[in-house]
GROMACS .gro file of N, CA and C in nm:
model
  513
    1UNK      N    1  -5.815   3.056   3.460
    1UNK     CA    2  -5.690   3.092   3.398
    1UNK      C    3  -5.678   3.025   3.263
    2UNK      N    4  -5.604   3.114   3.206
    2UNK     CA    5  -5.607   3.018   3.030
    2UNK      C    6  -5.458   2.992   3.045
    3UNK      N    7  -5.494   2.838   3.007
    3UNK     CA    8  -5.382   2.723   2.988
    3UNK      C    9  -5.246   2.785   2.915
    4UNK      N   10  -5.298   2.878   2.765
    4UNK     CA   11  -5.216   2.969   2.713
    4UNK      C   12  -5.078   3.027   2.713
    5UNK      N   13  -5.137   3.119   2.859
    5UNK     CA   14  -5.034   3.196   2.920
    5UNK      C   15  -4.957   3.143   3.026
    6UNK      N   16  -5.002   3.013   3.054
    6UNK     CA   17  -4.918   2.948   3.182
    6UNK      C   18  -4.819   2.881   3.090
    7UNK      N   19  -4.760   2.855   2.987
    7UNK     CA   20  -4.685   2.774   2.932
    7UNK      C   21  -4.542   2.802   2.982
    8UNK      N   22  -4.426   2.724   2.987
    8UNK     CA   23  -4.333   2.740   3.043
    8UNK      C   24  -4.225   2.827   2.901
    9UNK      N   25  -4.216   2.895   2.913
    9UNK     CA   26  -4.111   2.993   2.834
    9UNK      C   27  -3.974   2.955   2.791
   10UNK      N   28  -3.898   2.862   2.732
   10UNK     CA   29  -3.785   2.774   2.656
   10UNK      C   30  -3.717   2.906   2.605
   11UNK      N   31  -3.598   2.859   2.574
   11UNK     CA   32  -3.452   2.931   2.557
   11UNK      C   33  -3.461   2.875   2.403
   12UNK      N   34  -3.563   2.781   2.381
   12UNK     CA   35  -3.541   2.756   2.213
   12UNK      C   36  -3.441   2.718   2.176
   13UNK      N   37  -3.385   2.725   2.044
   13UNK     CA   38  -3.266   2.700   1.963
   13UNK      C   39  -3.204   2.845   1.959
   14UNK      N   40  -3.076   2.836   1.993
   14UNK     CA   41  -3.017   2.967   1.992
   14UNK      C   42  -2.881   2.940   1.907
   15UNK      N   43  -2.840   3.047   1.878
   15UNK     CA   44  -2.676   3.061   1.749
   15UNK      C   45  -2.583   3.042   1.892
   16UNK      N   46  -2.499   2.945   1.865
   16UNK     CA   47  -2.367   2.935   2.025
   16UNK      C   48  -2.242   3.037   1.914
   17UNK      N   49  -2.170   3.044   2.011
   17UNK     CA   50  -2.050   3.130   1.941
   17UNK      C   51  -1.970   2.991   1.921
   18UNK      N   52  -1.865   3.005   1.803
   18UNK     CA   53  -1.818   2.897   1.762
   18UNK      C   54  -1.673   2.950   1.785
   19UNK      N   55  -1.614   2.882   1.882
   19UNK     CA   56  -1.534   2.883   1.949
   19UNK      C   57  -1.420   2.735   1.975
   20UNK      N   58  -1.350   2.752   2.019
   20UNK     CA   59  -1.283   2.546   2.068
   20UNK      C   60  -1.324   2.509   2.188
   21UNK      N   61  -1.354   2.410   2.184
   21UNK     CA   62  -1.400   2.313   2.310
   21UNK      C   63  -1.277   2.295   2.375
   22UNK      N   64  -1.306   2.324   2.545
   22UNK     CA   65  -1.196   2.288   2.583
   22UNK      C   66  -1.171   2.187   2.665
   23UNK      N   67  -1.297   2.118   2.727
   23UNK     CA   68  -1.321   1.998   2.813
   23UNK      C   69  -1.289   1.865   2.723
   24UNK      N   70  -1.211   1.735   2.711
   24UNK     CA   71  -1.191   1.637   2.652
   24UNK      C   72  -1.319   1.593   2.654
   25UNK      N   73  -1.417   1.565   2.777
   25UNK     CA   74  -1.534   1.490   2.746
   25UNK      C   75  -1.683   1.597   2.603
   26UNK      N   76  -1.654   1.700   2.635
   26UNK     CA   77  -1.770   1.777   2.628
   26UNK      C   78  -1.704   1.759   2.413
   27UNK      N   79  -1.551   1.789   2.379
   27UNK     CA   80  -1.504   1.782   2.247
   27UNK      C   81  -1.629   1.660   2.195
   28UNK      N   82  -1.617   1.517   2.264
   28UNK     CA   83  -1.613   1.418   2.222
   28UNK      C   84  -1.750   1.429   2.171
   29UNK      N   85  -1.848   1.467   2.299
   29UNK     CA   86  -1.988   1.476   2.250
   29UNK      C   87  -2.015   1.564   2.108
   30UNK      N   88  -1.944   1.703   2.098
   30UNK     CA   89  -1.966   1.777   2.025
   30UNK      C   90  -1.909   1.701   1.922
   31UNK      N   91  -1.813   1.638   1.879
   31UNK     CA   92  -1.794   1.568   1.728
   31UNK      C   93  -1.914   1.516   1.727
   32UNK      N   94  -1.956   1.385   1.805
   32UNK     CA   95  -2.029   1.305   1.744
   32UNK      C   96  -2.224   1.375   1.705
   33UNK      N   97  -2.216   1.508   1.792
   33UNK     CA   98  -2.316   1.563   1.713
   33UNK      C   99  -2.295   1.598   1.568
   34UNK      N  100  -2.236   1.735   1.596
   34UNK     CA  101  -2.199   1.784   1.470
   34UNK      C  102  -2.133   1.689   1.318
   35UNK      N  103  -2.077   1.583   1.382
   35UNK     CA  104  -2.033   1.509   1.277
   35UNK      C  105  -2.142   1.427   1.219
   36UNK      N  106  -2.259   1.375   1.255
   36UNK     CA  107  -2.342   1.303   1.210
   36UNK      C  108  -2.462   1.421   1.114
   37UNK      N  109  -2.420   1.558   1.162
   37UNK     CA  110  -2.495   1.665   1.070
   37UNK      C  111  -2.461   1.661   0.923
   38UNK      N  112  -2.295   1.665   0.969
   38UNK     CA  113  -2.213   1.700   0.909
   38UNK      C  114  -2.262   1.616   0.758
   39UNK      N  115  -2.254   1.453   0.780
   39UNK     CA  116  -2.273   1.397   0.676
   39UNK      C  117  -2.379   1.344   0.624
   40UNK      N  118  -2.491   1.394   0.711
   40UNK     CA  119  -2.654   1.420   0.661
   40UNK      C  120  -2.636   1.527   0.530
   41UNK      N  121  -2.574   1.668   0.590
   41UNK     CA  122  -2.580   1.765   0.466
   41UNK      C  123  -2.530   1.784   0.352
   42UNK      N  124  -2.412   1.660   0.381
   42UNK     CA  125  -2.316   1.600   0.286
   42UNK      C  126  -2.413   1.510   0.211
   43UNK      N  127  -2.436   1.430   0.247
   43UNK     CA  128  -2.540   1.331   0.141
   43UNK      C  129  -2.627   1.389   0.073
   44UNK      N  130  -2.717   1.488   0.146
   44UNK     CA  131  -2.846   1.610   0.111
   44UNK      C  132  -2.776   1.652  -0.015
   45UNK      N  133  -2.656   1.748  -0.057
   45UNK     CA  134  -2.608   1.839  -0.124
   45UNK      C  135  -2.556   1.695  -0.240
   46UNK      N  136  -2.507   1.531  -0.186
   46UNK     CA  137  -2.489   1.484  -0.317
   46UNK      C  138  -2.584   1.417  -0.401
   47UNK      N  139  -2.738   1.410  -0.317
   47UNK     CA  140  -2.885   1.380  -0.394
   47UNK      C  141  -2.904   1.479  -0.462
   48UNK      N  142  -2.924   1.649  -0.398
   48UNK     CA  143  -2.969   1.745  -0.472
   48UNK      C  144  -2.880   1.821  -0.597
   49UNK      N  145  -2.744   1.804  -0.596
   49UNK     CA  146  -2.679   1.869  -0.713
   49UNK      C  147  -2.580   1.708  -0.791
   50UNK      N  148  -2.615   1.592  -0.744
   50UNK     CA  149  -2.566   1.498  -0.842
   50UNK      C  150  -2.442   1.529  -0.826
   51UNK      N  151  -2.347   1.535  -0.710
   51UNK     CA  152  -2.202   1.558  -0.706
   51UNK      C  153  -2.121   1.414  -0.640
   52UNK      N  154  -2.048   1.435  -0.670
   52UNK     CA  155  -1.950   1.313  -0.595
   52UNK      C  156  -1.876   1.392  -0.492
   53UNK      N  157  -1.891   1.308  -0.342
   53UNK     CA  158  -1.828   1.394  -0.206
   53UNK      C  159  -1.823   1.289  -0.136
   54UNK      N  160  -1.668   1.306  -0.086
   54UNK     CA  161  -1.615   1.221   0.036
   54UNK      C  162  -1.566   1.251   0.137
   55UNK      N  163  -1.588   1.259   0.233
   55UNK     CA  164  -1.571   1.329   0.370
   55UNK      C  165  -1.490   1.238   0.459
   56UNK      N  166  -1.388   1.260   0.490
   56UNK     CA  167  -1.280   1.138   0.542
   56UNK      C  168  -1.239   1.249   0.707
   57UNK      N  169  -1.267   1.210   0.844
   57UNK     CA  170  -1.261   1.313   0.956
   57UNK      C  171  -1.200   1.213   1.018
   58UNK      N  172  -1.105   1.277   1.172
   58UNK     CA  173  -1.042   1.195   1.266
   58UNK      C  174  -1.110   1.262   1.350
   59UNK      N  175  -1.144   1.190   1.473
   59UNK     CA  176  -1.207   1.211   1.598
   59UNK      C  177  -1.131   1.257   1.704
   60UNK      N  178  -1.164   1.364   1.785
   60UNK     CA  179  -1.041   1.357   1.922
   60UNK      C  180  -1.002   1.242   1.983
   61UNK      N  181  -1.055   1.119   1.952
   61UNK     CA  182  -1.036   1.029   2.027
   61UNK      C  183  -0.935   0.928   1.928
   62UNK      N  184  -0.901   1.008   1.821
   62UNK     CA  185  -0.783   0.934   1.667
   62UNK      C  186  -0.872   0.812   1.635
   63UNK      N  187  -0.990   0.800   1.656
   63UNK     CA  188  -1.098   0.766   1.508
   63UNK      C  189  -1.102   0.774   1.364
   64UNK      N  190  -1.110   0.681   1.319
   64UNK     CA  191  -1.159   0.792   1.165
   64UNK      C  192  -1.307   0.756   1.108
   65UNK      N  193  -1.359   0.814   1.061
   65UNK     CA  194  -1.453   0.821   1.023
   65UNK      C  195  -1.479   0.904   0.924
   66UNK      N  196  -1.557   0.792   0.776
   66UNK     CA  197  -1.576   0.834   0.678
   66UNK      C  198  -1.728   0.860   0.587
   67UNK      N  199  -1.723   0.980   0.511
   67UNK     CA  200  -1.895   0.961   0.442
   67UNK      C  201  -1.886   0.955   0.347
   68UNK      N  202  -1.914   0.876   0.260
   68UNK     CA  203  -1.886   0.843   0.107
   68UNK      C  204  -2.025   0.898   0.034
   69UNK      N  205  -2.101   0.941   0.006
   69UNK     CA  206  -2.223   0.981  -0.084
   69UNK      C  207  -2.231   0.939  -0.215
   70UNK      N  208  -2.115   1.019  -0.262
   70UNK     CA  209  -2.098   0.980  -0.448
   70UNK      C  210  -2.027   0.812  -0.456
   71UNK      N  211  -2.126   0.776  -0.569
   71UNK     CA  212  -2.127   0.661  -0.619
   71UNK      C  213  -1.965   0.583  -0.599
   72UNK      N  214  -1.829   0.634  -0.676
   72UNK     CA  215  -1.692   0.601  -0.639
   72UNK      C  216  -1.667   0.603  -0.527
   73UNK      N  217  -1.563   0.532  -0.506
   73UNK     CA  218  -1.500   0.543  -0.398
   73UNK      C  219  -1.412   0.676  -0.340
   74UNK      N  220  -1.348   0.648  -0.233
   74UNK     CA  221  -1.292   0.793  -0.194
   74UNK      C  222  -1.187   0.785  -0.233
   75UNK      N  223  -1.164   0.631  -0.263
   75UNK     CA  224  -0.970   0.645  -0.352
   75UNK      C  225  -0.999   0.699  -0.539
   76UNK      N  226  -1.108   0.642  -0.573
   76UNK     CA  227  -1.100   0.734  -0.702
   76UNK      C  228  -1.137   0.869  -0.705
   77UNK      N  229  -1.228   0.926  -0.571
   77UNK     CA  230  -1.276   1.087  -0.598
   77UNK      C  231  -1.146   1.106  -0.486
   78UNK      N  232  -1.040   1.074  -0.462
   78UNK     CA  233  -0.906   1.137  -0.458
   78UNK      C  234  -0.819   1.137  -0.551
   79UNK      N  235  -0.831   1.028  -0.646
   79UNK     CA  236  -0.708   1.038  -0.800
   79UNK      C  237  -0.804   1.158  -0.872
   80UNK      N  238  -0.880   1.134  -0.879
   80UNK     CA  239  -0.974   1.249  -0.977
   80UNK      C  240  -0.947   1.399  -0.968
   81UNK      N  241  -0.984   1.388  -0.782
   81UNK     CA  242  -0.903   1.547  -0.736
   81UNK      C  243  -0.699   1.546  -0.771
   82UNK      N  244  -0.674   1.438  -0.780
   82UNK     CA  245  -0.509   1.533  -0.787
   82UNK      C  246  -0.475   1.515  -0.907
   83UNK      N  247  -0.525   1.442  -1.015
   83UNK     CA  248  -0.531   1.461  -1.165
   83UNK      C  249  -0.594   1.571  -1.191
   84UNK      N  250  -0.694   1.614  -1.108
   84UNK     CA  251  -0.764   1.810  -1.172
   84UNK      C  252  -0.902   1.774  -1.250
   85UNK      N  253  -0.911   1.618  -1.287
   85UNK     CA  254  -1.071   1.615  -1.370
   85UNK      C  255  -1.173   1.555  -1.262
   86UNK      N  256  -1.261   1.543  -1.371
   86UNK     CA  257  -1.414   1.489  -1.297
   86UNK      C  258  -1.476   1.319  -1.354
   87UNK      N  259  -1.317   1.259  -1.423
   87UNK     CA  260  -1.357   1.159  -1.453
   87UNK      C  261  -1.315   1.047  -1.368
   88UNK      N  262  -1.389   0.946  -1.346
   88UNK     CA  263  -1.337   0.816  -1.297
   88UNK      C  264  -1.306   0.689  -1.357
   89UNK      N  265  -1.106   0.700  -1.385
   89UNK     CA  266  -1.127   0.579  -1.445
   89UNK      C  267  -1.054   0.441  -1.407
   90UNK      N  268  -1.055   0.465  -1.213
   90UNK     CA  269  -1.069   0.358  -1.165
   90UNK      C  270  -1.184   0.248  -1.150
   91UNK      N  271  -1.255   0.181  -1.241
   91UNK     CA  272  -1.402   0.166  -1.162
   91UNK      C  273  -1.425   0.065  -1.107
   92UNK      N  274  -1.331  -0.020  -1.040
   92UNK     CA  275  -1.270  -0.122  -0.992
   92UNK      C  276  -1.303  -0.107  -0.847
   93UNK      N  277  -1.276   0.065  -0.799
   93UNK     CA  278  -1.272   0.086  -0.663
   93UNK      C  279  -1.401   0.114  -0.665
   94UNK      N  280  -1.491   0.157  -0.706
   94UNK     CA  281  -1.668   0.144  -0.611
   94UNK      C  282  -1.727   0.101  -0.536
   95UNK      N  283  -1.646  -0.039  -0.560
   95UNK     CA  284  -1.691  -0.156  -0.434
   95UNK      C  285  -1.630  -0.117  -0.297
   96UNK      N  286  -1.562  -0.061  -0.346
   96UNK     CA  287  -1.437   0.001  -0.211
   96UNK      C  288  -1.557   0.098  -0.081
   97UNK      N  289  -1.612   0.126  -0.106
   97UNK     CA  290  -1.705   0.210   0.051
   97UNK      C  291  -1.790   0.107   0.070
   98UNK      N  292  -1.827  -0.036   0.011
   98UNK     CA  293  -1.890  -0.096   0.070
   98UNK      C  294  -1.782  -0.214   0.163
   99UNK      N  295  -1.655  -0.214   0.129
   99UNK     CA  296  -1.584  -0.270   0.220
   99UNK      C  297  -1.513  -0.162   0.303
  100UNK      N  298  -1.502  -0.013   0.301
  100UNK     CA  299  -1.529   0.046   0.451
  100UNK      C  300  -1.596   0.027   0.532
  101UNK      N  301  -1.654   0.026   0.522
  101UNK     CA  302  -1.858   0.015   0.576
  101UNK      C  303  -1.792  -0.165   0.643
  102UNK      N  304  -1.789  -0.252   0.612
  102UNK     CA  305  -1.769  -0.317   0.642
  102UNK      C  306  -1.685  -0.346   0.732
  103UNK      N  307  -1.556  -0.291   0.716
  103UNK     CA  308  -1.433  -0.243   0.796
  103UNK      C  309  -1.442  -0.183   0.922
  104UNK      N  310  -1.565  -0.117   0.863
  104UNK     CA  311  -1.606  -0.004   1.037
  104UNK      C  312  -1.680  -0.077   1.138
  105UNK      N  313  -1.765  -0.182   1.039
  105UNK     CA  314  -1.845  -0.239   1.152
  105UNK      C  315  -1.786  -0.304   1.245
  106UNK      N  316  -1.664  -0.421   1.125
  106UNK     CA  317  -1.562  -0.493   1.203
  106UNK      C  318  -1.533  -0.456   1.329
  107UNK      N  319  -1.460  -0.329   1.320
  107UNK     CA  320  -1.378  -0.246   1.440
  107UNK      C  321  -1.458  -0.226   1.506
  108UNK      N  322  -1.629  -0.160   1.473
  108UNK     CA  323  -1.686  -0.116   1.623
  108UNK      C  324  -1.700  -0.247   1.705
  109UNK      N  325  -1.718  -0.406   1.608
  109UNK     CA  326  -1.789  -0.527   1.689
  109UNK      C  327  -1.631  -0.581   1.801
  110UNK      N  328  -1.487  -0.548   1.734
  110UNK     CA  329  -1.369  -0.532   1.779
  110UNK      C  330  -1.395  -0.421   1.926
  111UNK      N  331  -1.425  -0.358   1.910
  111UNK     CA  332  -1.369  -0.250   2.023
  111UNK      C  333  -1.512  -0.299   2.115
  112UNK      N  334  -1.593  -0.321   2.081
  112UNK     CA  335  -1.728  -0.372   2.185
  112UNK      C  336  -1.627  -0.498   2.268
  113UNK      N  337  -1.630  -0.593   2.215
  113UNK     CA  338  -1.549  -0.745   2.294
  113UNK      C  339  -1.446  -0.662   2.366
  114UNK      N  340  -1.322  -0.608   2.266
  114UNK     CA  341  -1.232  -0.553   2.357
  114UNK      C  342  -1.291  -0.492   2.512
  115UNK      N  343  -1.399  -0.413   2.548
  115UNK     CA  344  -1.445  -0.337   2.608
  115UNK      C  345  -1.534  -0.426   2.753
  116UNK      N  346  -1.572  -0.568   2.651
  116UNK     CA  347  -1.617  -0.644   2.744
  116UNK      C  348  -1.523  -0.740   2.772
  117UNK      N  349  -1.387  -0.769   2.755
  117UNK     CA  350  -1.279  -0.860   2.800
  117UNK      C  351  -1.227  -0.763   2.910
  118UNK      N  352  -1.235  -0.660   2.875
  118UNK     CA  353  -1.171  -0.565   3.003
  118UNK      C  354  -1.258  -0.560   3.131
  119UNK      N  355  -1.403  -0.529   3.058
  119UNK     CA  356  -1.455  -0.538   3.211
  119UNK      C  357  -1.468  -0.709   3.312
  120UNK      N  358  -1.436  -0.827   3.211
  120UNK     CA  359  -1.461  -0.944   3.254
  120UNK      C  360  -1.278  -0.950   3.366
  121UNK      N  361  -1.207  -0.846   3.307
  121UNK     CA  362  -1.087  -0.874   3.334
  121UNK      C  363  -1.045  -0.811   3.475
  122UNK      N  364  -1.143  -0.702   3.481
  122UNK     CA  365  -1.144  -0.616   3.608
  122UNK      C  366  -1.228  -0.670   3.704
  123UNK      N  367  -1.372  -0.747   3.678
  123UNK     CA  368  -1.429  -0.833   3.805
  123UNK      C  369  -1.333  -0.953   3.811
  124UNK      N  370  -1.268  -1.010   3.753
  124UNK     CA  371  -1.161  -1.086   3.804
  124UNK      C  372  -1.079  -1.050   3.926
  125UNK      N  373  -1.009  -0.925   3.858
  125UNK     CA  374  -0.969  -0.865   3.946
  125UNK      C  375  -0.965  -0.838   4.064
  126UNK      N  376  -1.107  -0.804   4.028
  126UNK     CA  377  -1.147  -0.709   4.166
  126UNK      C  378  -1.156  -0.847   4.304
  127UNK      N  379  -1.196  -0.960   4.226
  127UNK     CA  380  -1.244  -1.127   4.271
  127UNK      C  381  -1.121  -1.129   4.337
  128UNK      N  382  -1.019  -1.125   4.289
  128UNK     CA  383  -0.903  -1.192   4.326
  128UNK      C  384  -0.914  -1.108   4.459
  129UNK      N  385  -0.917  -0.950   4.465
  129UNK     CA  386  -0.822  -0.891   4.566
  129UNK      C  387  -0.958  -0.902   4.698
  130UNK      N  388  -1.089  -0.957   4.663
  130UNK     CA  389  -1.165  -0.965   4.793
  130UNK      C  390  -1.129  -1.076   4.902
  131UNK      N  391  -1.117  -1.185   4.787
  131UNK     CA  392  -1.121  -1.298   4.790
  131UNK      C  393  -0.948  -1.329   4.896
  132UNK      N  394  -0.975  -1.387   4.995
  132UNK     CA  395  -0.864  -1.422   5.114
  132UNK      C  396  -0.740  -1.521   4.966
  133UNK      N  397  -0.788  -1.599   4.933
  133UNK     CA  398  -0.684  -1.684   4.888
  133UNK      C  399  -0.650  -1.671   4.709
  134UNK      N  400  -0.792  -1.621   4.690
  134UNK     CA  401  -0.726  -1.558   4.537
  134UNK      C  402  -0.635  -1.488   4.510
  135UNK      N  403  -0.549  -1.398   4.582
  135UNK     CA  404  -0.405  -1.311   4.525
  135UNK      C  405  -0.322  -1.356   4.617
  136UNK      N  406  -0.316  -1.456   4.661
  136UNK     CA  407  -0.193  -1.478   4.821
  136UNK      C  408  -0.052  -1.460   4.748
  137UNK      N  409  -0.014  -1.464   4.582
  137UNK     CA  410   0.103  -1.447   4.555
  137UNK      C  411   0.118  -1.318   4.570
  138UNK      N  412   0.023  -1.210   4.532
  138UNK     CA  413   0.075  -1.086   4.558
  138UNK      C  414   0.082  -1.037   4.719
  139UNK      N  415   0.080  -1.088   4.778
  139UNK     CA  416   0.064  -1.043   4.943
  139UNK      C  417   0.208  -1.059   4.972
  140UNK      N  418   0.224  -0.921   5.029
  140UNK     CA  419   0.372  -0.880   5.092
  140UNK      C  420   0.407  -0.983   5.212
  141UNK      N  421   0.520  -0.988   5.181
  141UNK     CA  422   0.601  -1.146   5.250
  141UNK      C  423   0.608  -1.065   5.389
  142UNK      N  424   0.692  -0.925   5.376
  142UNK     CA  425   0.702  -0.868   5.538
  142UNK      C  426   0.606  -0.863   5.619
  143UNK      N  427   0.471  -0.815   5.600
  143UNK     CA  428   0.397  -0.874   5.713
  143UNK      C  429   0.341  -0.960   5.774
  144UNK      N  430   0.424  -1.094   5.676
  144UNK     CA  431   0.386  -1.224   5.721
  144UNK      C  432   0.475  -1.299   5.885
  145UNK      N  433   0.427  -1.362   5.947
  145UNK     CA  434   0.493  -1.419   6.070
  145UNK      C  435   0.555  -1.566   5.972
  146UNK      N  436   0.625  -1.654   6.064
  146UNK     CA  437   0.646  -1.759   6.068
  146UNK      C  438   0.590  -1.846   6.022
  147UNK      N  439   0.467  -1.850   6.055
  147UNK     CA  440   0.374  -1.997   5.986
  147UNK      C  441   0.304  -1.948   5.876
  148UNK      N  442   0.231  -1.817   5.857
  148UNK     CA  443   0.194  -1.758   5.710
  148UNK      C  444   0.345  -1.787   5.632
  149UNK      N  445   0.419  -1.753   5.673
  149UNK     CA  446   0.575  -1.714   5.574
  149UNK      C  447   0.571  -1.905   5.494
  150UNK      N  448   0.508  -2.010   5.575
  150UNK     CA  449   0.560  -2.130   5.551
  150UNK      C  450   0.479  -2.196   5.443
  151UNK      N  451   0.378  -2.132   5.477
  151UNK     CA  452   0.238  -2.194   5.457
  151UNK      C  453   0.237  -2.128   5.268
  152UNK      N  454   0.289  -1.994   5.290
  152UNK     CA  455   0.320  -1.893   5.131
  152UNK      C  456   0.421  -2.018   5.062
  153UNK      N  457   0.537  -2.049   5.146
  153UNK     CA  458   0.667  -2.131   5.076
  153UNK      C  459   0.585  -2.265   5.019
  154UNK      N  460   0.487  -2.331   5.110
  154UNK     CA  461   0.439  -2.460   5.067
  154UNK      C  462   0.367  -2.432   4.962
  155UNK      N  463   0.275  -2.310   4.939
  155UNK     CA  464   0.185  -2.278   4.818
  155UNK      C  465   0.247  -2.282   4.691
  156UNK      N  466   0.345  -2.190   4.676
  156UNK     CA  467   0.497  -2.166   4.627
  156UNK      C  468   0.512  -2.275   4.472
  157UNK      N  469   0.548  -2.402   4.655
  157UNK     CA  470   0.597  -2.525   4.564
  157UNK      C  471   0.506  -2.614   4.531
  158UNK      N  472   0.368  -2.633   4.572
  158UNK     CA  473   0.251  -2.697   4.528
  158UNK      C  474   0.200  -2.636   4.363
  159UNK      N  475   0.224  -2.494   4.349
  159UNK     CA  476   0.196  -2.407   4.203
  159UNK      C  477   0.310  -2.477   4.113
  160UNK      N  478   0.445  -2.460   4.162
  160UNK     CA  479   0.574  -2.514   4.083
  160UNK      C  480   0.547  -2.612   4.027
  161UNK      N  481   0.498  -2.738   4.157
  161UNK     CA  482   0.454  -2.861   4.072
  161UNK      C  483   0.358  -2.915   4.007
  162UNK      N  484   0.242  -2.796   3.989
  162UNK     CA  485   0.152  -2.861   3.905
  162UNK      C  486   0.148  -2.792   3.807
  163UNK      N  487   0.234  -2.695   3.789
  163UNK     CA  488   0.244  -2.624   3.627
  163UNK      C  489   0.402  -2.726   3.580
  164UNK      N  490   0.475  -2.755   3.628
  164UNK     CA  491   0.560  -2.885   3.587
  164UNK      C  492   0.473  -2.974   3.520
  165UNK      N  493   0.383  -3.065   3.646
  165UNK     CA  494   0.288  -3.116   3.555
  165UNK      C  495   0.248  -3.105   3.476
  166UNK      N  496   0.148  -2.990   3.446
  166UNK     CA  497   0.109  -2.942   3.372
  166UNK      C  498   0.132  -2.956   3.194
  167UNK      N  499   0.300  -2.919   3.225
  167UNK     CA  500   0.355  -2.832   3.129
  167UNK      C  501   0.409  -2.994   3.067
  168UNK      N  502   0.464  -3.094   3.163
  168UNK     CA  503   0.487  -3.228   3.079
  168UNK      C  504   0.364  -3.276   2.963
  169UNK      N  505   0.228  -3.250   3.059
  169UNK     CA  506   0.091  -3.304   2.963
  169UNK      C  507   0.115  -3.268   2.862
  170UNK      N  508   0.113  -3.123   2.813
  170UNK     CA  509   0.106  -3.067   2.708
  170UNK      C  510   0.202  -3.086   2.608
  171UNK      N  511   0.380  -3.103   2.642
  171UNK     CA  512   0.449  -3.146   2.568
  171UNK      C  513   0.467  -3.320   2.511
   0.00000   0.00000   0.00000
């Protein structure tokens, strides 16, 4: 048999109909494809015709995200556009997309920690509610008897007095 004709037959690259996404997860993926095209062809078109282009997009997820190409910033190739010329004579702001850029990283290294305080915050969590004596304040008083009910009151006032304590050290 020739290797040839046994090949498995692919659907290839095909034209999709361009339509709205209607799944929240499936939107999200589709920005972050299309949007990273987006400002490949944007940069492409400001190497090959020497243009100044700034591409400023919000994400379904109220992101923003920006592509700066041309040399100015996006606050002077916005005075430029609502004055009507092609001159820049802020030139103060250029430096300005290298402190976006900076700005963005900030926030993604921000939303990473945020992302890992939450999950440190949920195995806590989760610690407390396995754990017999880690949540005993949240444990419903009514299905306690008599000596649990006492034993909760003594805990109670053993917490009272060492955040008293506590709270003298510090002042």
């Amino acid at each position: 048999m020739n290797t040839i004709n046994q090949r498995k037959k692919t659907m290839g690259r095909k034209k999709i109909e361009i339509k709205k996404v209607e799944k929240e997860a499936n939107k999200q993926v589709t920005f972050s494809k299309r949007r990273s095209g987006l400002f490949k062809k944007a940069c492409e078109l400001c190497i090959l015709c020497d243009v100044h282009l700034d591409i400023i997009v919000f994400s379904p997820a109220d992101k923003i995200f920006r592509c700066g190409c041309s040399q100015p910033s996006t606050d002077a190739v916005l005075k430029s556009y609502i004055r009507g010329t092609t001159e820049f004579e802020d030139q103060q702001l250029m430096g300005d997309s290298l402190i976006y850029e900076e700005y963005n990283k900030e926030y993604e290294e921000a939303l990473k920690v945020l992302q890992m305080e939450k999950k440190k915050l949920a195995d806590i969590e989760n610690l407390a509610r396995v754990s017999k004596r880690g949540a005993w304040w949240n444990d419903s008083i009514d299905d306690m008897n008599g000596e649990e009910l006492e034993y909760f009151m003594m805990s109670i006032f053993e917490l009272k007095k060492n955040l008293l304590k506590k709270n003298m050290n510090i002042s």
